[in-house]
Structure formats: structure tokens, C-alpha cells
Short mmCIF file of C-alpha atoms in Angstrom, two decimals:
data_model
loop_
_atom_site.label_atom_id
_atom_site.label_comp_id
_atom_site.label_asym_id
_atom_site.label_seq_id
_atom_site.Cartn_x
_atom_site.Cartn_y
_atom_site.Cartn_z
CA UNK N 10 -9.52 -22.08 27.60
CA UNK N 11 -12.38 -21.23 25.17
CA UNK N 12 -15.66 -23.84 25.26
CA UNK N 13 -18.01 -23.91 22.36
CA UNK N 14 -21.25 -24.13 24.34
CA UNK N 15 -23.22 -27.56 23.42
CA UNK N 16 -21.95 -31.49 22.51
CA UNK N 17 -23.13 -31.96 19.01
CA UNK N 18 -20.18 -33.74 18.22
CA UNK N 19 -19.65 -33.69 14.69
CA UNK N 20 -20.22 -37.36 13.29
CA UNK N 21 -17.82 -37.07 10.06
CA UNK N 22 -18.16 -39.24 6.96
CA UNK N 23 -14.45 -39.89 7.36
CA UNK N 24 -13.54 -43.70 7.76
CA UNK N 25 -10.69 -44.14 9.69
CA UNK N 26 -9.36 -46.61 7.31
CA UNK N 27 -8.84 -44.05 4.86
CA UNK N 28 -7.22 -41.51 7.44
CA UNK N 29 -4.76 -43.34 9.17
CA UNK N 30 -3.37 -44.13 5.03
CA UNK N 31 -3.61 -41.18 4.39
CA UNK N 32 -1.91 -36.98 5.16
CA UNK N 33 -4.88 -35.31 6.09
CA UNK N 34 -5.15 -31.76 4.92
CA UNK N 35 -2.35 -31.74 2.44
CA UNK N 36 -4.49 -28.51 1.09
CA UNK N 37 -4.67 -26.66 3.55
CA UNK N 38 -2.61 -23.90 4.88
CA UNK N 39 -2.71 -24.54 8.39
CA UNK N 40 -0.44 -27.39 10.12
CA UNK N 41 -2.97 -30.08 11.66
CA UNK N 42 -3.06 -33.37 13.10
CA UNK N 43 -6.05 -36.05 14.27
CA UNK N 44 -5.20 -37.85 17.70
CA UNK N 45 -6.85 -40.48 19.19
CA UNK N 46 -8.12 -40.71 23.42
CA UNK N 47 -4.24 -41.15 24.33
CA UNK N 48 -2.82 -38.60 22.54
CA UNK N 49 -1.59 -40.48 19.68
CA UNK N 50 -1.16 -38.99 16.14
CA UNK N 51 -2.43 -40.82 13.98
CA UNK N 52 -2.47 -38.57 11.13
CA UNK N 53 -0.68 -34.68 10.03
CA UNK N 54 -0.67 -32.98 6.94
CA UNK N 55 3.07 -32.19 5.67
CA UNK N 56 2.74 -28.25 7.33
CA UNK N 57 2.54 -29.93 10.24
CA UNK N 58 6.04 -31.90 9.72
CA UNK N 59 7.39 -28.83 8.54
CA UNK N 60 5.99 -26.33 10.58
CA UNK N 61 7.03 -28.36 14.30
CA UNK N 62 10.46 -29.82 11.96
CA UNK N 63 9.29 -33.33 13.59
CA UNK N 64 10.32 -36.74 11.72
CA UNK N 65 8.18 -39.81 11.78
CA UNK N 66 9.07 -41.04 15.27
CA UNK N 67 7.39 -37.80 16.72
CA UNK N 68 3.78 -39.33 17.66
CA UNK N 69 1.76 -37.38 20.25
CA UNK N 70 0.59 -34.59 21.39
CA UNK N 71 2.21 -34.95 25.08
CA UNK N 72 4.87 -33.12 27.35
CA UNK N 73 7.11 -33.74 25.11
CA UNK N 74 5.75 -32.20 22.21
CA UNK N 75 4.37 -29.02 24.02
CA UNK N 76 8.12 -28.86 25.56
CA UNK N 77 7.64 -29.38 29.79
CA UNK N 78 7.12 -31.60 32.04
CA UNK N 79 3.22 -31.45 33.56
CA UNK N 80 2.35 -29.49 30.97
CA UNK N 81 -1.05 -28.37 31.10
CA UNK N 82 -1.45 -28.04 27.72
CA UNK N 83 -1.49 -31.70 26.99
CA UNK N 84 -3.97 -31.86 29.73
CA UNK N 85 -6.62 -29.62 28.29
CA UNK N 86 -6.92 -32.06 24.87
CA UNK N 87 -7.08 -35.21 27.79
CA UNK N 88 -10.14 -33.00 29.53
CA UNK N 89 -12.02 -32.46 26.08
CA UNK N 90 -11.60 -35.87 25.48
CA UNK N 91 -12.90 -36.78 28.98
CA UNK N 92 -15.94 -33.85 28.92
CA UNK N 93 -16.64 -34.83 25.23
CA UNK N 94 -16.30 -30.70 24.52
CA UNK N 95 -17.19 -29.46 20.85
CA UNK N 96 -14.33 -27.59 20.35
CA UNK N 97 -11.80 -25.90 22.65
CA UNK N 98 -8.65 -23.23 21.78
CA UNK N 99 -5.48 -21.90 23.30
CA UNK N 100 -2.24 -20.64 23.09
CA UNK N 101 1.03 -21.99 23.86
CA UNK N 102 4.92 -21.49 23.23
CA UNK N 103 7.09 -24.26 21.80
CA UNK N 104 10.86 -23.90 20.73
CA UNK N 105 11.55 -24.61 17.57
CA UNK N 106 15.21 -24.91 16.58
CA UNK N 107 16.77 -21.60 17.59
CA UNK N 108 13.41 -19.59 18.18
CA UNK N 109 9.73 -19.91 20.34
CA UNK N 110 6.66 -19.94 18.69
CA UNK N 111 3.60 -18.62 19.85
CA UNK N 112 0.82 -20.96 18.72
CA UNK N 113 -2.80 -20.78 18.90
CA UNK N 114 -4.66 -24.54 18.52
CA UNK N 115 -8.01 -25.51 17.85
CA UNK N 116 -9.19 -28.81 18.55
CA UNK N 117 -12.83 -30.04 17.33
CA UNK N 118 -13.93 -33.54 18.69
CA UNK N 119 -15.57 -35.80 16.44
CA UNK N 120 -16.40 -39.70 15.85
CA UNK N 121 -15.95 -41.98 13.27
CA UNK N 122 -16.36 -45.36 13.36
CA UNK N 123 -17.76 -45.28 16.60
CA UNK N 124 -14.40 -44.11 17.80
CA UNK N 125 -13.89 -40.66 19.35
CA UNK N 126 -11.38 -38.35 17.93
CA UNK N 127 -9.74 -34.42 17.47
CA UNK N 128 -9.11 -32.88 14.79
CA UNK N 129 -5.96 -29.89 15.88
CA UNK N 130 -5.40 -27.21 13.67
CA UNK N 131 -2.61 -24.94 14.47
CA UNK N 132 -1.91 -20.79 13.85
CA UNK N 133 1.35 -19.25 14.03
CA UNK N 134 0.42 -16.28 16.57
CA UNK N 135 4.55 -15.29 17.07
CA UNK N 136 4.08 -11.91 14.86
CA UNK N 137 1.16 -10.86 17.01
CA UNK N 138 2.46 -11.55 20.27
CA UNK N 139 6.01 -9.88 19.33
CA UNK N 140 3.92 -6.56 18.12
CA UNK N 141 1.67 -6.88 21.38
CA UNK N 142 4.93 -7.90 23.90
CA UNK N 143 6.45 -4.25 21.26
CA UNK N 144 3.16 -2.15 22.40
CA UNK N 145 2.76 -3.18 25.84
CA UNK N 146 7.21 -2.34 26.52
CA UNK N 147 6.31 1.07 24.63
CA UNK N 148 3.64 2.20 26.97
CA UNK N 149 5.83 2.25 29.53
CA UNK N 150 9.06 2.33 28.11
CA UNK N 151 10.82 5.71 26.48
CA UNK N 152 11.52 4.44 22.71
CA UNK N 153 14.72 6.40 22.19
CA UNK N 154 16.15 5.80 25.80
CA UNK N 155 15.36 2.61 27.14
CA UNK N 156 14.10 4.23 29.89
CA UNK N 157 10.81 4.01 31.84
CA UNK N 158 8.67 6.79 30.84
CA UNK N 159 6.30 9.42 32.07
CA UNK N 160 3.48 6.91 32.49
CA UNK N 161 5.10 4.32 34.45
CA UNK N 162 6.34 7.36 36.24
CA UNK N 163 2.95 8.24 36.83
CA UNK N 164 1.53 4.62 37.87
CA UNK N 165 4.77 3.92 40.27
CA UNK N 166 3.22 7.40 42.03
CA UNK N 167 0.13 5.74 42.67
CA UNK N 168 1.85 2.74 44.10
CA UNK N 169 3.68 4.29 46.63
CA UNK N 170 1.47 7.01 47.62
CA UNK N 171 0.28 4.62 50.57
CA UNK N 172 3.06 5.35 52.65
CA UNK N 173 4.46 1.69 52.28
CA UNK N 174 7.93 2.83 50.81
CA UNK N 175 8.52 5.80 53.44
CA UNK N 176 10.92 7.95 53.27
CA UNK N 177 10.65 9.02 49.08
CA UNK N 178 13.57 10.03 47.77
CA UNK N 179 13.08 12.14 44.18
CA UNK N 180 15.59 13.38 41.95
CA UNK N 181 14.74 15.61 39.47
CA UNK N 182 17.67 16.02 36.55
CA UNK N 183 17.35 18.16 33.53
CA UNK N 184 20.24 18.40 30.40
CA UNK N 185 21.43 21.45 30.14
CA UNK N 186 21.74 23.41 27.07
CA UNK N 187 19.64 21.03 25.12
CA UNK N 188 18.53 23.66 22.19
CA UNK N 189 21.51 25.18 21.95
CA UNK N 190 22.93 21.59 21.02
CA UNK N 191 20.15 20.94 18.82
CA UNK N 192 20.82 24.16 17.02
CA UNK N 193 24.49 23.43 16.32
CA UNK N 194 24.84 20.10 16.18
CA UNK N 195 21.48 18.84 14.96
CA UNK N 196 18.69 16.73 16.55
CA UNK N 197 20.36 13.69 16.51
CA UNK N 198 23.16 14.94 18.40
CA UNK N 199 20.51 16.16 20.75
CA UNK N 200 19.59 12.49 20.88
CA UNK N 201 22.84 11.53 21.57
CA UNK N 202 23.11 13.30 24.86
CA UNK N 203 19.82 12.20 26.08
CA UNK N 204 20.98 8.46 25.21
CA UNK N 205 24.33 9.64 27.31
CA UNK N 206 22.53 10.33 30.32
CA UNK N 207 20.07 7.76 30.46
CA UNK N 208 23.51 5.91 30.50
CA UNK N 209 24.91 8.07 33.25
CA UNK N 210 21.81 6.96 35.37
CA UNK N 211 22.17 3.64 34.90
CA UNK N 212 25.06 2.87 36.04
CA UNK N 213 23.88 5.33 39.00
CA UNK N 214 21.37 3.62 40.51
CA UNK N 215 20.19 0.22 41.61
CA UNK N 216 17.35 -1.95 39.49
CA UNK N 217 15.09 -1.23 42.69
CA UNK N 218 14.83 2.56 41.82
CA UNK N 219 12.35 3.71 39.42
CA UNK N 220 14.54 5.61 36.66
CA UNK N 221 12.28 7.80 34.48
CA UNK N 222 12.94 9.79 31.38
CA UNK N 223 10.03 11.82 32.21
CA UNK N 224 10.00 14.83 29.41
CA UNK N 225 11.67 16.35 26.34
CA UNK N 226 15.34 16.61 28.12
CA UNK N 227 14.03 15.80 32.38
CA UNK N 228 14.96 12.80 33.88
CA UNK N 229 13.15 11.76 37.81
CA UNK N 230 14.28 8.56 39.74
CA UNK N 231 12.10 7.83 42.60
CA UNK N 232 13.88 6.01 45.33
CA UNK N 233 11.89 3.79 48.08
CA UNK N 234 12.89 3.74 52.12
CA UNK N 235 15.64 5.97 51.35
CA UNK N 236 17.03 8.83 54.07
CA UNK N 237 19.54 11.57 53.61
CA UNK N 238 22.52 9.93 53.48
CA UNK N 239 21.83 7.47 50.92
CA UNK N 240 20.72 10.18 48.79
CA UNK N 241 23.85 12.72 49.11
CA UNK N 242 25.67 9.21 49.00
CA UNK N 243 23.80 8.53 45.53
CA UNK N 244 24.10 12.45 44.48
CA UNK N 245 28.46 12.07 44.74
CA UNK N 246 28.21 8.89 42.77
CA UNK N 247 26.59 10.17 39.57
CA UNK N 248 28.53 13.26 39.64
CA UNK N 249 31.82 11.05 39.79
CA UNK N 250 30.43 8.52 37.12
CA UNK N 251 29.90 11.85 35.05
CA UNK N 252 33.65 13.76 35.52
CA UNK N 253 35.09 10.34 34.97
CA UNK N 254 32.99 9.44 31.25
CA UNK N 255 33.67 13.12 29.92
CA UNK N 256 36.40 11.13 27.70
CA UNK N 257 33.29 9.18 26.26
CA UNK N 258 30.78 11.15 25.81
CA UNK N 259 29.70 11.61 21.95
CA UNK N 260 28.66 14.99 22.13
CA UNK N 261 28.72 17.73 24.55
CA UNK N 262 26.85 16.96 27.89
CA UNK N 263 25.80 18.75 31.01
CA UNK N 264 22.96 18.89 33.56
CA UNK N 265 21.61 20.23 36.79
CA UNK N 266 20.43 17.89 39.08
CA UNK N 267 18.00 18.38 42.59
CA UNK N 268 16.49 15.82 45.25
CA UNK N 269 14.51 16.41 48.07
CA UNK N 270 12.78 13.16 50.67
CA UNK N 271 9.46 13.14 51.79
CA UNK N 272 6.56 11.14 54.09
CA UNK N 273 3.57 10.64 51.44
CA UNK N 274 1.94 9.72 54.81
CA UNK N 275 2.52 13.43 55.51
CA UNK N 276 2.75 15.20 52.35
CA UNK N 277 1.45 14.60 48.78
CA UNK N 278 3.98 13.14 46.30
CA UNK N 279 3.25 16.12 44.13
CA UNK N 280 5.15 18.29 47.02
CA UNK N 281 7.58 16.31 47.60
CA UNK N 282 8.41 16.44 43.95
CA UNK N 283 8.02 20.23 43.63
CA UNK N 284 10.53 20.69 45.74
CA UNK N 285 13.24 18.44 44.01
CA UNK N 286 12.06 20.30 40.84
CA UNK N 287 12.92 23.91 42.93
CA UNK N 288 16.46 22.47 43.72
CA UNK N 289 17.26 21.59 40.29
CA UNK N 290 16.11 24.89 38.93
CA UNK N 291 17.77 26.63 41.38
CA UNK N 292 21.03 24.43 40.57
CA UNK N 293 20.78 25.64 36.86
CA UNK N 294 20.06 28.81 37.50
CA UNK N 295 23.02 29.99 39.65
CA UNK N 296 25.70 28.49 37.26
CA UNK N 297 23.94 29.42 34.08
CA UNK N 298 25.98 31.53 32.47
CA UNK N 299 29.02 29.22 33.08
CA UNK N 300 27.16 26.18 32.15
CA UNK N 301 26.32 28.55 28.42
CA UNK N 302 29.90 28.81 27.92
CA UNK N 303 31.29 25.58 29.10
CA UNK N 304 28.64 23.96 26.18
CA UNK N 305 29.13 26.53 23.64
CA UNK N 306 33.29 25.72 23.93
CA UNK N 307 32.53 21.88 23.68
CA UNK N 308 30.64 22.39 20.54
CA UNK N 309 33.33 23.98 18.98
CA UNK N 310 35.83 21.90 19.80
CA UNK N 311 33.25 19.19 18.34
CA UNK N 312 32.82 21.30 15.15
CA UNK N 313 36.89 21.39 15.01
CA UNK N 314 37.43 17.23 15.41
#
């Protein structure tokens, strides 16, 4: 909660006579409302009607209106009443119809007729917090994949570095053949079979491990307390989820694939990696030239349909 430092509270000209006849700020192009001690509204301009779809019987600023039970939002305007603040601010979510709104309010105190009052004006903040919740799932989130990306990757290394999670389990996968299907089939098709595997991977593994799309066509999931056999056991089942979609994939689709388990009590995470990285390369390496011209026949049979 924001303060405004100091209790001048504003003594208006305003005669409550006059208010409580008539829509205050019927001008302006905010919703507000006055309430009284209790939490009474005792006047709103017609944006506020509109803006919180409320009829007449809708008369304070309580639990109900904020939309729980205890809520402490309703609390805060009872405090400002108590402390005699200035002028306070916050944010809150309310549903409205079909859809929550993310609303900042700001509430001035003032008196009139020796009575104490607020005066709440309120700003639509939905667009902002949708484009902040949009920045904050894109800096760790791969746009085209859905995937986490390199920097989560990065910060889940830091995290477990500790030792906590030991034994680290790393697999490193990488799609094969990636320029050659950009070449012939175009970028978006290139696209299309990193969306493919990101799909392969998760229906691979569990929401526990850390699935990365990590660069241009490499993929890394870092699994926690893991040992051999849950790895070779995790290895067979995203080879048979892959022979068993070839029916479904959109465009041609291949990779090699290597994992290796660590200590990162006993060996940096950056070794441990390295060596899942070696496996993989040596994976594509000794069925390259098979891997070539199992792609290169899929693409024509693609160019054919």
C-alpha cells in the first residue's frame, strides 16, 4: 500500500447535501465513488455503474464488492479511515462478467460537513498486467515452442548446483537435419519440426523435469534424484512415443539424443552436461549418413503428397 506522507486532509467546499443528490464526476473519465466510515456508497459517477455493471442495490465497498471473503482490500479503506491517511493506492482483481480486471484505486480522505469521507477513483490496469504477466512468461518461456528456454535453463542450474537434487540426470537432444529441411521445405516447416518435438518431450517426461528448448534446433531436460535406470527407462519411452507418432508428424522429423548422471557435489554441472552433449554427438555422428538419407527420402515423399 502506498501512503502520502502528512494528514492535511483536504477540507472540500462540497456540501454533502448536494452530493448524496447528485452523480459525482459525471465528467470524468475515470469510474469513482465517495463512501462514508462504513463503507457505504453514497455517491458514483455513471463509469462507475458501467465500468463494475452494478445496479442500484450494489452499495459498498466490502467483500462483496472486491469479490472474497476477508478481503483485505476492503480493509485497507477501513485503516485509512481509522489512521485518517491523505491518500492511499492499490491494486486488486475483480471478475466482471466473463473476465478479471486488474484495477488500480486511489482513495483521498476528506471532510465535509464535519463528516469524514473518500473520494475512490478507479484505473483499468488489465492491459498492463496482461503485457507484464506476456513479458515476464517470455523471459523464460521459448515463444515458438512453449517450452522453457535457455534462461530458465540457466537459473534451474543455479538451483540445483547445491547438491540438493543428487543424482542429475541431463539429456541433451538435437533435430537432425534441420537445414536441410529448411532448405527444401522452408522455415516454417523447420518450425514445424521443432513444434513436433517439443511435443515428443512432453508427453516424455513428468511436470517435475525441467524441459528446455535450449538453442536453434537443441533441446536439454534436466532430471532431479534420478539414477540409471530411470533414465534408460525414460530414454525407451521417448523413442517409442517417437516410432509410434511417425503417422503424425507434419513434416519430416529425426534426432539424436544423449544423457549422462552426475553428483554436482562432485562434479560441476557444466561436466556433467558436456558429457551428455559428447553422447549425443557421438549418436549423430555414427548414423549420419543414414540419418541424411532417411530425411532427404521423407522430403520427397512430402514434396510428392
Amino acid at each position: 500500500m502506498k501512503h502520502i506522507s502528512g494528514k492535511n486532509i483536504k477540507k472540500c467546499d462540497l456540501i454533502l447535501d448536494n452530493f448524496l443528490k447528485c452523480p459525482i464526476g459525471d465528467s470524468s473519465v475515470f469510474p469513482m465513488c465517495i463512501i462514508d466510515k462504513d463503507l457505504n456508497i453514497i455517491s458514483k459517477n455513471e463509469k462507475f455503474s458501467t465500468f463494475f455493471e452494478c445496479d442500484l442495490n450494489f452499495t459498498k465497498l466490502n467483500d462483496d464488492f472486491f469479490g472474497r471473503k476477508d478481503s483485505l482490500d476492503s480493509s485497507k479503506l477501513l485503516e485509512q479511515f481509522e489512521k485518517q491517511e491523505d491518500s492511499i493506492s492499490f491494486l486488486f482483481t475483480k471478475r466482471c462478467k466473463d473476465e478479471f480486471k486488474h484495477i488500480l484505486i486511489t482513495s483521498q480522505l476528506f471532510i465535509a460537513n464535519e463528516m469524514t469521507f473518500i473520494i475512490c477513483l478507479f484505473q483499468d490496469f488489465s492491459k498492463i498486467f496482461q503485457q507484464n504477466e506476456r513479458i515476464k512468461y517470455l523471459s523464460f518461456h521459448d515463444e515458438l515452442t512453449g517450452l522453457y528456454n535457455r534462461n530458465y535453463f540457466e537459473n534451474e542450474v543455479k538451483k540445483i548446483s547445491d547438491g540438493r537434487l543428487d543424482p542429475i540426470g541431463v539429456f541433451v537432444m538435437d533435430v537432425d537435419g534441420m537445414k536441410l529441411i529448411n532448405d527444401s521445405l522452408g522455415h516454417q516447416a523447420g518450425d514445424k519440426a521443432l513444434k513436433e518435438m517439443s511435443r515428443l518431450l512432453r508427453k516424455t517426461f513428468r511436470k517435475s523435469d525441467i524441459v528446455c528448448r535450449i538453442g536453434g534446433d537443441e533441446f536439454s531436460v534436466i532430471i532431479p534424484r534420478v539414477n540409471d535406470g530411470l533414465m534408460e527407462m525414460l530414454w525407451k519411452r521417448l523413442l517409442s512415443i517417437y516410432l509410434n507418432s511417425q503417422d503424425q508428424f507434419l513434416v519430416p522429423l529425426s534426432f539424436s539424443m544423449g544423457y549422462a548422471v552426475g553428483n554436482t557435489k562432485d562434479e560441476d554441472f557444466e561436466n556433467i552436461f558436456k558429457r551428455a552433449d559428447m553422447a549425443m554427438y557421438s549418436a549423430k555422428f555414427s548414423k549420419k549418413n543414414k540419418t541424411y538419407r532417411e530425411i532427404i527420402s521423407k522430403i520427397e515423399k512430402f514434396n510428392l503428397s
